[in-house]
mmCIF file of N, CA and C in Angstrom:
data_model
loop_
_atom_site.group_PDB
_atom_site.id
_atom_site.type_symbol
_atom_site.label_atom_id
_atom_site.label_comp_id
_atom_site.label_asym_id
_atom_site.label_seq_id
_atom_site.Cartn_x
_atom_site.Cartn_y
_atom_site.Cartn_z
ATOM 1 N N UNK A 1 1.676 52.285 67.981
ATOM 2 C CA UNK A 1 2.474 51.211 68.554
ATOM 3 C C UNK A 1 3.684 50.917 67.695
ATOM 4 N N UNK A 2 4.769 50.593 68.359
ATOM 5 C CA UNK A 2 6.001 50.200 67.689
ATOM 6 C C UNK A 2 6.429 48.861 68.280
ATOM 7 N N UNK A 3 6.681 47.900 67.408
ATOM 8 C CA UNK A 3 7.167 46.600 67.863
ATOM 9 C C UNK A 3 8.664 46.522 67.593
ATOM 10 N N UNK A 4 9.395 45.987 68.555
ATOM 11 C CA UNK A 4 10.846 45.893 68.449
ATOM 12 C C UNK A 4 11.273 44.443 68.613
ATOM 13 N N UNK A 5 12.136 43.982 67.718
ATOM 14 C CA UNK A 5 12.630 42.607 67.791
ATOM 15 C C UNK A 5 14.145 42.621 67.696
ATOM 16 N N UNK A 6 14.806 42.097 68.717
ATOM 17 C CA UNK A 6 16.262 42.041 68.738
ATOM 18 C C UNK A 6 16.761 40.712 68.180
ATOM 19 N N UNK A 7 17.970 40.734 67.657
ATOM 20 C CA UNK A 7 18.619 39.509 67.187
ATOM 21 C C UNK A 7 20.123 39.695 67.265
ATOM 22 N N UNK A 8 20.857 38.598 67.128
ATOM 23 C CA UNK A 8 22.314 38.687 67.076
ATOM 24 C C UNK A 8 23.041 38.290 68.337
ATOM 25 N N UNK A 9 22.303 37.970 69.387
ATOM 26 C CA UNK A 9 22.960 37.557 70.607
ATOM 27 C C UNK A 9 23.590 36.181 70.463
ATOM 28 N N UNK A 10 24.375 35.785 71.471
ATOM 29 C CA UNK A 10 24.994 34.474 71.428
ATOM 30 C C UNK A 10 26.073 34.331 72.473
ATOM 31 N N UNK A 11 26.860 33.271 72.318
ATOM 32 C CA UNK A 11 27.947 32.951 73.241
ATOM 33 C C UNK A 11 29.276 33.192 72.534
ATOM 34 N N UNK A 12 30.138 34.005 73.159
ATOM 35 C CA UNK A 12 31.464 34.273 72.602
ATOM 36 C C UNK A 12 32.496 34.186 73.713
ATOM 37 N N UNK A 13 33.734 34.014 73.330
ATOM 38 C CA UNK A 13 34.812 34.029 74.305
ATOM 39 C C UNK A 13 35.185 35.463 74.636
ATOM 40 N N UNK A 14 35.788 35.641 75.775
ATOM 41 C CA UNK A 14 36.287 36.955 76.172
ATOM 42 C C UNK A 14 37.176 37.510 75.064
ATOM 43 N N UNK A 15 36.928 38.777 74.723
ATOM 44 C CA UNK A 15 37.682 39.412 73.653
ATOM 45 C C UNK A 15 37.007 39.327 72.298
ATOM 46 N N UNK A 16 35.952 38.544 72.206
ATOM 47 C CA UNK A 16 35.250 38.372 70.950
ATOM 48 C C UNK A 16 34.290 39.511 70.656
ATOM 49 N N UNK A 17 33.585 39.396 69.531
ATOM 50 C CA UNK A 17 32.672 40.442 69.081
ATOM 51 C C UNK A 17 31.312 39.860 68.727
ATOM 52 N N UNK A 18 30.305 40.687 68.870
ATOM 53 C CA UNK A 18 28.953 40.375 68.420
ATOM 54 C C UNK A 18 28.323 41.651 67.890
ATOM 55 N N UNK A 19 27.374 41.486 66.973
ATOM 56 C CA UNK A 19 26.620 42.625 66.469
ATOM 57 C C UNK A 19 25.150 42.349 66.696
ATOM 58 N N UNK A 20 24.537 43.159 67.530
ATOM 59 C CA UNK A 20 23.113 43.052 67.787
ATOM 60 C C UNK A 20 22.337 43.928 66.817
ATOM 61 N N UNK A 21 21.168 43.458 66.431
ATOM 62 C CA UNK A 21 20.270 44.236 65.585
ATOM 63 C C UNK A 21 18.924 44.362 66.270
ATOM 64 N N UNK A 22 18.244 45.458 65.987
ATOM 65 C CA UNK A 22 16.901 45.678 66.512
ATOM 66 C C UNK A 22 16.062 46.236 65.367
ATOM 67 N N UNK A 23 15.053 45.490 64.976
ATOM 68 C CA UNK A 23 14.173 45.909 63.886
ATOM 69 C C UNK A 23 12.861 46.420 64.447
ATOM 70 N N UNK A 24 12.477 47.616 64.005
ATOM 71 C CA UNK A 24 11.226 48.228 64.442
ATOM 72 C C UNK A 24 10.165 48.087 63.367
ATOM 73 N N UNK A 25 8.944 47.825 63.785
ATOM 74 C CA UNK A 25 7.827 47.758 62.850
ATOM 75 C C UNK A 25 6.614 48.392 63.518
ATOM 76 N N UNK A 26 5.579 48.600 62.720
ATOM 77 C CA UNK A 26 4.384 49.238 63.250
ATOM 78 C C UNK A 26 4.306 50.660 62.764
ATOM 79 N N UNK A 27 4.154 51.605 63.679
ATOM 80 C CA UNK A 27 4.024 53.005 63.313
ATOM 81 C C UNK A 27 5.387 53.623 63.024
ATOM 82 N N UNK A 28 6.010 53.167 61.972
ATOM 83 C CA UNK A 28 7.375 53.602 61.705
ATOM 84 C C UNK A 28 7.443 54.981 61.063
ATOM 85 N N UNK A 29 6.279 55.631 60.822
ATOM 86 C CA UNK A 29 6.331 56.981 60.270
ATOM 87 C C UNK A 29 6.587 58.010 61.353
ATOM 88 N N UNK A 30 6.486 57.596 62.591
ATOM 89 C CA UNK A 30 6.765 58.517 63.694
ATOM 90 C C UNK A 30 8.272 58.566 63.927
ATOM 91 N N UNK A 31 8.730 59.638 64.561
ATOM 92 C CA UNK A 31 10.150 59.753 64.867
ATOM 93 C C UNK A 31 10.420 59.229 66.267
ATOM 94 N N UNK A 32 11.528 58.536 66.411
ATOM 95 C CA UNK A 32 11.866 57.996 67.722
ATOM 96 C C UNK A 32 13.373 57.799 67.829
ATOM 97 N N UNK A 33 13.893 58.128 68.980
ATOM 98 C CA UNK A 33 15.274 57.810 69.310
ATOM 99 C C UNK A 33 15.308 56.361 69.792
ATOM 100 N N UNK A 34 16.496 55.780 69.789
ATOM 101 C CA UNK A 34 16.623 54.371 70.163
ATOM 102 C C UNK A 34 17.709 54.203 71.220
ATOM 103 N N UNK A 35 17.547 53.180 72.024
ATOM 104 C CA UNK A 35 18.552 52.896 73.030
ATOM 105 C C UNK A 35 18.724 51.403 73.227
ATOM 106 N N UNK A 36 19.863 51.046 73.797
ATOM 107 C CA UNK A 36 20.119 49.668 74.226
ATOM 108 C C UNK A 36 20.338 49.673 75.737
ATOM 109 N N UNK A 37 19.701 48.722 76.389
ATOM 110 C CA UNK A 37 19.850 48.528 77.819
ATOM 111 C C UNK A 37 20.156 47.059 78.052
ATOM 112 N N UNK A 38 20.718 46.738 79.206
ATOM 113 C CA UNK A 38 21.005 45.339 79.499
ATOM 114 C C UNK A 38 20.701 45.027 80.966
ATOM 115 N N UNK A 39 20.393 43.755 81.202
ATOM 116 C CA UNK A 39 20.116 43.312 82.555
ATOM 117 C C UNK A 39 20.810 41.985 82.801
ATOM 118 N N UNK A 40 21.727 42.003 83.742
ATOM 119 C CA UNK A 40 22.437 40.785 84.145
ATOM 120 C C UNK A 40 21.659 40.108 85.272
ATOM 121 N N UNK A 41 21.871 38.814 85.471
ATOM 122 C CA UNK A 41 21.154 38.099 86.533
ATOM 123 C C UNK A 41 21.385 38.745 87.898
ATOM 124 N N UNK A 42 20.298 39.006 88.597
ATOM 125 C CA UNK A 42 20.383 39.569 89.930
ATOM 126 C C UNK A 42 20.700 41.049 89.981
ATOM 127 N N UNK A 43 20.723 41.709 88.812
ATOM 128 C CA UNK A 43 21.072 43.133 88.783
ATOM 129 C C UNK A 43 19.954 43.940 88.149
ATOM 130 N N UNK A 44 19.991 45.251 88.398
ATOM 131 C CA UNK A 44 19.035 46.155 87.781
ATOM 132 C C UNK A 44 19.370 46.321 86.292
ATOM 133 N N UNK A 45 18.350 46.651 85.511
ATOM 134 C CA UNK A 45 18.583 46.959 84.106
ATOM 135 C C UNK A 45 19.366 48.266 84.023
ATOM 136 N N UNK A 46 20.348 48.306 83.130
ATOM 137 C CA UNK A 46 21.199 49.491 83.037
ATOM 138 C C UNK A 46 21.342 49.952 81.587
ATOM 139 N N UNK A 47 21.624 51.230 81.465
ATOM 140 C CA UNK A 47 21.828 51.871 80.165
ATOM 141 C C UNK A 47 23.125 51.382 79.536
ATOM 142 N N UNK A 48 23.091 51.186 78.214
ATOM 143 C CA UNK A 48 24.285 50.800 77.470
ATOM 144 C C UNK A 48 24.645 51.879 76.451
ATOM 145 N N UNK A 49 23.697 52.204 75.565
ATOM 146 C CA UNK A 49 23.975 53.173 74.503
ATOM 147 C C UNK A 49 22.661 53.718 73.972
ATOM 148 N N UNK A 50 22.719 54.893 73.368
ATOM 149 C CA UNK A 50 21.529 55.508 72.786
ATOM 150 C C UNK A 50 21.924 56.313 71.560
ATOM 151 N N UNK A 51 20.947 56.523 70.678
ATOM 152 C CA UNK A 51 21.195 57.255 69.439
ATOM 153 C C UNK A 51 19.967 58.083 69.114
ATOM 154 N N UNK A 52 20.207 59.281 68.595
ATOM 155 C CA UNK A 52 19.110 60.173 68.252
ATOM 156 C C UNK A 52 18.390 59.696 66.996
ATOM 157 N N UNK A 53 17.259 60.335 66.688
ATOM 158 C CA UNK A 53 16.489 59.963 65.501
ATOM 159 C C UNK A 53 17.351 60.081 64.229
ATOM 160 N N UNK A 54 18.110 61.136 64.133
ATOM 161 C CA UNK A 54 18.932 61.359 62.931
ATOM 162 C C UNK A 54 20.126 60.420 62.866
ATOM 163 N N UNK A 55 20.497 59.884 64.012
ATOM 164 C CA UNK A 55 21.703 59.059 64.059
ATOM 165 C C UNK A 55 22.966 59.867 64.283
ATOM 166 N N UNK A 56 22.826 61.178 64.363
ATOM 167 C CA UNK A 56 24.001 62.022 64.462
ATOM 168 C C UNK A 56 24.550 62.207 65.857
ATOM 169 N N UNK A 57 23.753 61.852 66.857
ATOM 170 C CA UNK A 57 24.189 62.020 68.250
ATOM 171 C C UNK A 57 24.064 60.689 68.965
ATOM 172 N N UNK A 58 25.116 60.312 69.679
ATOM 173 C CA UNK A 58 25.116 59.045 70.410
ATOM 174 C C UNK A 58 25.615 59.258 71.835
ATOM 175 N N UNK A 59 25.335 58.296 72.677
ATOM 176 C CA UNK A 59 25.781 58.346 74.066
ATOM 177 C C UNK A 59 26.051 56.924 74.518
ATOM 178 N N UNK A 60 27.019 56.763 75.421
ATOM 179 C CA UNK A 60 27.402 55.441 75.886
ATOM 180 C C UNK A 60 27.613 55.431 77.390
ATOM 181 N N UNK A 61 27.363 54.291 77.989
ATOM 182 C CA UNK A 61 27.758 54.098 79.382
ATOM 183 C C UNK A 61 29.279 54.050 79.437
ATOM 184 N N UNK A 62 29.846 54.528 80.531
ATOM 185 C CA UNK A 62 31.304 54.531 80.664
ATOM 186 C C UNK A 62 31.896 53.135 80.513
ATOM 187 N N UNK A 63 31.155 52.139 80.950
ATOM 188 C CA UNK A 63 31.668 50.764 80.946
ATOM 189 C C UNK A 63 31.848 50.188 79.540
ATOM 190 N N UNK A 64 31.215 50.800 78.537
ATOM 191 C CA UNK A 64 31.304 50.256 77.175
ATOM 192 C C UNK A 64 31.955 51.220 76.187
ATOM 193 N N UNK A 65 32.273 52.425 76.625
ATOM 194 C CA UNK A 65 32.891 53.407 75.720
ATOM 195 C C UNK A 65 34.180 52.857 75.144
ATOM 196 N N UNK A 66 34.338 53.048 73.830
ATOM 197 C CA UNK A 66 35.532 52.572 73.155
ATOM 198 C C UNK A 66 35.444 51.125 72.703
ATOM 199 N N UNK A 67 34.434 50.399 73.176
ATOM 200 C CA UNK A 67 34.262 48.996 72.784
ATOM 201 C C UNK A 67 32.972 48.760 72.007
ATOM 202 N N UNK A 68 31.923 49.483 72.333
ATOM 203 C CA UNK A 68 30.618 49.321 71.677
ATOM 204 C C UNK A 68 30.330 50.518 70.790
ATOM 205 N N UNK A 69 29.610 50.258 69.689
ATOM 206 C CA UNK A 69 29.194 51.325 68.785
ATOM 207 C C UNK A 69 27.736 51.124 68.413
ATOM 208 N N UNK A 70 26.934 52.174 68.613
ATOM 209 C CA UNK A 70 25.526 52.127 68.227
ATOM 210 C C UNK A 70 25.377 52.876 66.904
ATOM 211 N N UNK A 71 24.495 52.360 66.041
ATOM 212 C CA UNK A 71 24.261 53.020 64.751
ATOM 213 C C UNK A 71 22.847 52.713 64.292
ATOM 214 N N UNK A 72 22.372 53.493 63.320
ATOM 215 C CA UNK A 72 21.042 53.267 62.744
ATOM 216 C C UNK A 72 21.198 52.992 61.260
ATOM 217 N N UNK A 73 20.287 52.177 60.749
ATOM 218 C CA UNK A 73 20.253 51.929 59.330
ATOM 219 C C UNK A 73 19.721 53.147 58.581
ATOM 220 N N UNK A 74 19.931 53.197 57.288
ATOM 221 C CA UNK A 74 19.494 54.331 56.481
ATOM 222 C C UNK A 74 17.988 54.548 56.546
ATOM 223 N N UNK A 75 17.232 53.484 56.688
ATOM 224 C CA UNK A 75 15.775 53.589 56.752
ATOM 225 C C UNK A 75 15.297 53.951 58.149
ATOM 226 N N UNK A 76 16.201 54.117 59.100
ATOM 227 C CA UNK A 76 15.921 54.556 60.465
ATOM 228 C C UNK A 76 15.163 53.526 61.294
ATOM 229 N N UNK A 77 14.639 52.447 60.686
ATOM 230 C CA UNK A 77 13.844 51.523 61.473
ATOM 231 C C UNK A 77 14.659 50.339 61.997
ATOM 232 N N UNK A 78 15.984 50.401 61.842
ATOM 233 C CA UNK A 78 16.860 49.373 62.397
ATOM 234 C C UNK A 78 17.990 50.049 63.155
ATOM 235 N N UNK A 79 18.300 49.507 64.315
ATOM 236 C CA UNK A 79 19.421 50.016 65.089
ATOM 237 C C UNK A 79 20.352 48.849 65.397
ATOM 238 N N UNK A 80 21.641 49.139 65.418
ATOM 239 C CA UNK A 80 22.640 48.109 65.626
ATOM 240 C C UNK A 80 23.490 48.442 66.862
ATOM 241 N N UNK A 81 24.040 47.408 67.452
ATOM 242 C CA UNK A 81 25.008 47.583 68.525
ATOM 243 C C UNK A 81 26.189 46.659 68.240
ATOM 244 N N UNK A 82 27.292 47.256 67.769
ATOM 245 C CA UNK A 82 28.506 46.489 67.525
ATOM 246 C C UNK A 82 29.272 46.410 68.836
ATOM 247 N N UNK A 83 29.520 45.198 69.290
ATOM 248 C CA UNK A 83 30.179 44.993 70.584
ATOM 249 C C UNK A 83 31.507 44.283 70.351
ATOM 250 N N UNK A 84 32.588 44.955 70.670
ATOM 251 C CA UNK A 84 33.933 44.402 70.523
ATOM 252 C C UNK A 84 34.587 44.237 71.893
ATOM 253 N N UNK A 85 35.635 43.443 71.929
ATOM 254 C CA UNK A 85 36.394 43.224 73.167
ATOM 255 C C UNK A 85 35.470 42.870 74.327
ATOM 256 N N UNK A 86 34.593 41.928 74.093
ATOM 257 C CA UNK A 86 33.608 41.569 75.107
ATOM 258 C C UNK A 86 34.264 40.970 76.346
ATOM 259 N N UNK A 87 33.679 41.306 77.486
ATOM 260 C CA UNK A 87 34.171 40.843 78.776
ATOM 261 C C UNK A 87 33.084 40.020 79.473
ATOM 262 N N UNK A 88 33.447 39.172 80.414
ATOM 263 C CA UNK A 88 32.413 38.408 81.146
ATOM 264 C C UNK A 88 31.363 39.311 81.789
ATOM 265 N N UNK A 89 31.761 40.495 82.222
ATOM 266 C CA UNK A 89 30.803 41.402 82.854
ATOM 267 C C UNK A 89 29.812 42.017 81.857
ATOM 268 N N UNK A 90 30.007 41.794 80.570
ATOM 269 C CA UNK A 90 29.033 42.222 79.566
ATOM 270 C C UNK A 90 27.892 41.219 79.419
ATOM 271 N N UNK A 91 28.025 40.068 80.048
ATOM 272 C CA UNK A 91 26.991 39.041 79.960
ATOM 273 C C UNK A 91 25.681 39.547 80.542
ATOM 274 N N UNK A 92 24.624 39.495 79.718
ATOM 275 C CA UNK A 92 23.322 40.026 80.128
ATOM 276 C C UNK A 92 22.312 39.773 79.019
ATOM 277 N N UNK A 93 21.066 40.051 79.327
ATOM 278 C CA UNK A 93 20.041 40.144 78.280
ATOM 279 C C UNK A 93 20.026 41.589 77.805
ATOM 280 N N UNK A 94 20.159 41.779 76.502
ATOM 281 C CA UNK A 94 20.201 43.108 75.918
ATOM 282 C C UNK A 94 18.853 43.430 75.281
ATOM 283 N N UNK A 95 18.295 44.568 75.686
ATOM 284 C CA UNK A 95 17.008 45.026 75.171
ATOM 285 C C UNK A 95 17.193 46.306 74.375
ATOM 286 N N UNK A 96 16.502 46.415 73.254
ATOM 287 C CA UNK A 96 16.444 47.708 72.598
ATOM 288 C C UNK A 96 15.135 48.392 72.986
ATOM 289 N N UNK A 97 15.135 49.704 72.896
ATOM 290 C CA UNK A 97 13.986 50.488 73.299
ATOM 291 C C UNK A 97 13.845 51.691 72.378
ATOM 292 N N UNK A 98 12.619 52.142 72.209
ATOM 293 C CA UNK A 98 12.329 53.300 71.368
ATOM 294 C C UNK A 98 11.685 54.403 72.196
ATOM 295 N N UNK A 99 12.152 55.613 71.973
ATOM 296 C CA UNK A 99 11.641 56.781 72.694
ATOM 297 C C UNK A 99 11.052 57.746 71.660
ATOM 298 N N UNK A 100 9.771 58.061 71.802
ATOM 299 C CA UNK A 100 9.119 58.968 70.858
ATOM 300 C C UNK A 100 9.807 60.328 70.871
ATOM 301 N N UNK A 101 10.091 60.849 69.694
ATOM 302 C CA UNK A 101 10.770 62.129 69.581
ATOM 303 C C UNK A 101 12.132 61.947 68.959
ATOM 304 N N UNK A 102 12.881 63.036 68.857
ATOM 305 C CA UNK A 102 14.163 62.988 68.163
ATOM 306 C C UNK A 102 15.355 62.866 69.099
ATOM 307 N N UNK A 103 15.173 63.214 70.369
ATOM 308 C CA UNK A 103 16.289 63.217 71.296
ATOM 309 C C UNK A 103 16.424 61.916 72.064
ATOM 310 N N UNK A 104 17.675 61.480 72.269
ATOM 311 C CA UNK A 104 17.894 60.237 72.990
ATOM 312 C C UNK A 104 17.900 60.499 74.498
ATOM 313 N N UNK A 105 17.935 59.419 75.266
ATOM 314 C CA UNK A 105 18.013 59.529 76.718
ATOM 315 C C UNK A 105 18.712 58.299 77.265
ATOM 316 N N UNK A 106 19.398 58.458 78.381
ATOM 317 C CA UNK A 106 20.009 57.321 79.065
ATOM 318 C C UNK A 106 19.112 56.798 80.183
ATOM 319 N N UNK A 107 17.953 57.429 80.358
ATOM 320 C CA UNK A 107 17.015 57.054 81.415
ATOM 321 C C UNK A 107 15.963 56.111 80.841
ATOM 322 N N UNK A 108 15.906 54.908 81.337
ATOM 323 C CA UNK A 108 14.992 53.917 80.781
ATOM 324 C C UNK A 108 13.532 54.326 80.951
ATOM 325 N N UNK A 109 13.242 55.166 81.930
ATOM 326 C CA UNK A 109 11.860 55.614 82.127
ATOM 327 C C UNK A 109 11.369 56.521 81.006
ATOM 328 N N UNK A 110 12.287 57.030 80.186
ATOM 329 C CA UNK A 110 11.923 57.912 79.077
ATOM 330 C C UNK A 110 11.531 57.150 77.819
ATOM 331 N N UNK A 111 11.666 55.837 77.838
ATOM 332 C CA UNK A 111 11.401 55.035 76.648
ATOM 333 C C UNK A 111 9.982 54.481 76.655
ATOM 334 N N UNK A 112 9.369 54.442 75.475
ATOM 335 C CA UNK A 112 7.964 54.083 75.342
ATOM 336 C C UNK A 112 7.747 52.626 74.931
ATOM 337 N N UNK A 113 8.692 52.066 74.171
ATOM 338 C CA UNK A 113 8.521 50.706 73.648
ATOM 339 C C UNK A 113 9.791 49.904 73.902
ATOM 340 N N UNK A 114 9.593 48.610 74.149
ATOM 341 C CA UNK A 114 10.712 47.721 74.476
ATOM 342 C C UNK A 114 10.612 46.410 73.714
ATOM 343 N N UNK A 115 11.784 45.880 73.361
ATOM 344 C CA UNK A 115 11.845 44.544 72.810
ATOM 345 C C UNK A 115 11.994 43.527 73.929
ATOM 346 N N UNK A 116 11.851 42.243 73.583
ATOM 347 C CA UNK A 116 11.931 41.180 74.594
ATOM 348 C C UNK A 116 13.362 40.861 74.989
ATOM 349 N N UNK A 117 14.323 41.227 74.156
ATOM 350 C CA UNK A 117 15.711 41.034 74.524
ATOM 351 C C UNK A 117 16.376 39.864 73.832
ATOM 352 N N UNK A 118 17.716 39.905 73.826
ATOM 353 C CA UNK A 118 18.525 38.833 73.278
ATOM 354 C C UNK A 118 19.691 38.572 74.242
ATOM 355 N N UNK A 119 19.999 37.306 74.468
ATOM 356 C CA UNK A 119 21.018 36.937 75.438
ATOM 357 C C UNK A 119 22.416 37.070 74.847
ATOM 358 N N UNK A 120 23.293 37.734 75.590
ATOM 359 C CA UNK A 120 24.707 37.834 75.238
ATOM 360 C C UNK A 120 25.511 37.229 76.386
ATOM 361 N N UNK A 121 26.369 36.271 76.039
ATOM 362 C CA UNK A 121 27.200 35.628 77.049
ATOM 363 C C UNK A 121 28.649 35.653 76.590
ATOM 364 N N UNK A 122 29.507 36.244 77.404
ATOM 365 C CA UNK A 122 30.941 36.287 77.130
ATOM 366 C C UNK A 122 31.625 35.424 78.179
ATOM 367 N N UNK A 123 32.212 34.326 77.739
ATOM 368 C CA UNK A 123 32.808 33.376 78.673
ATOM 369 C C UNK A 123 34.291 33.643 78.830
ATOM 370 N N UNK A 124 34.789 33.456 80.046
ATOM 371 C CA UNK A 124 36.217 33.678 80.318
ATOM 372 C C UNK A 124 37.021 32.415 80.052
#
């Protein structure tokens, strides 16, 4: 089992920045890729960004490319999402997820563990 806890959400004005963190605990000796997904009110959960176990390969949704950056800490058990130039349409609950293995995925069905999420609100 892997437990995931997100932090760093909040309320910012349009154009502002936030940095989300996701700390993993439990069976941290296993290898796992990490991803961020978000769900806005009344909408399906959608892919935001993902990173491989090594941290060397990343992927982003088109809607956040050039504005968001995903990274992993040196100990591999923390993943970050730096969000710049936030827009009202970025408002959502952001969840981190862990996928057993070294390769990332943009498909939420490929992920084994999920955090409860952190609220991000960008006001216009």
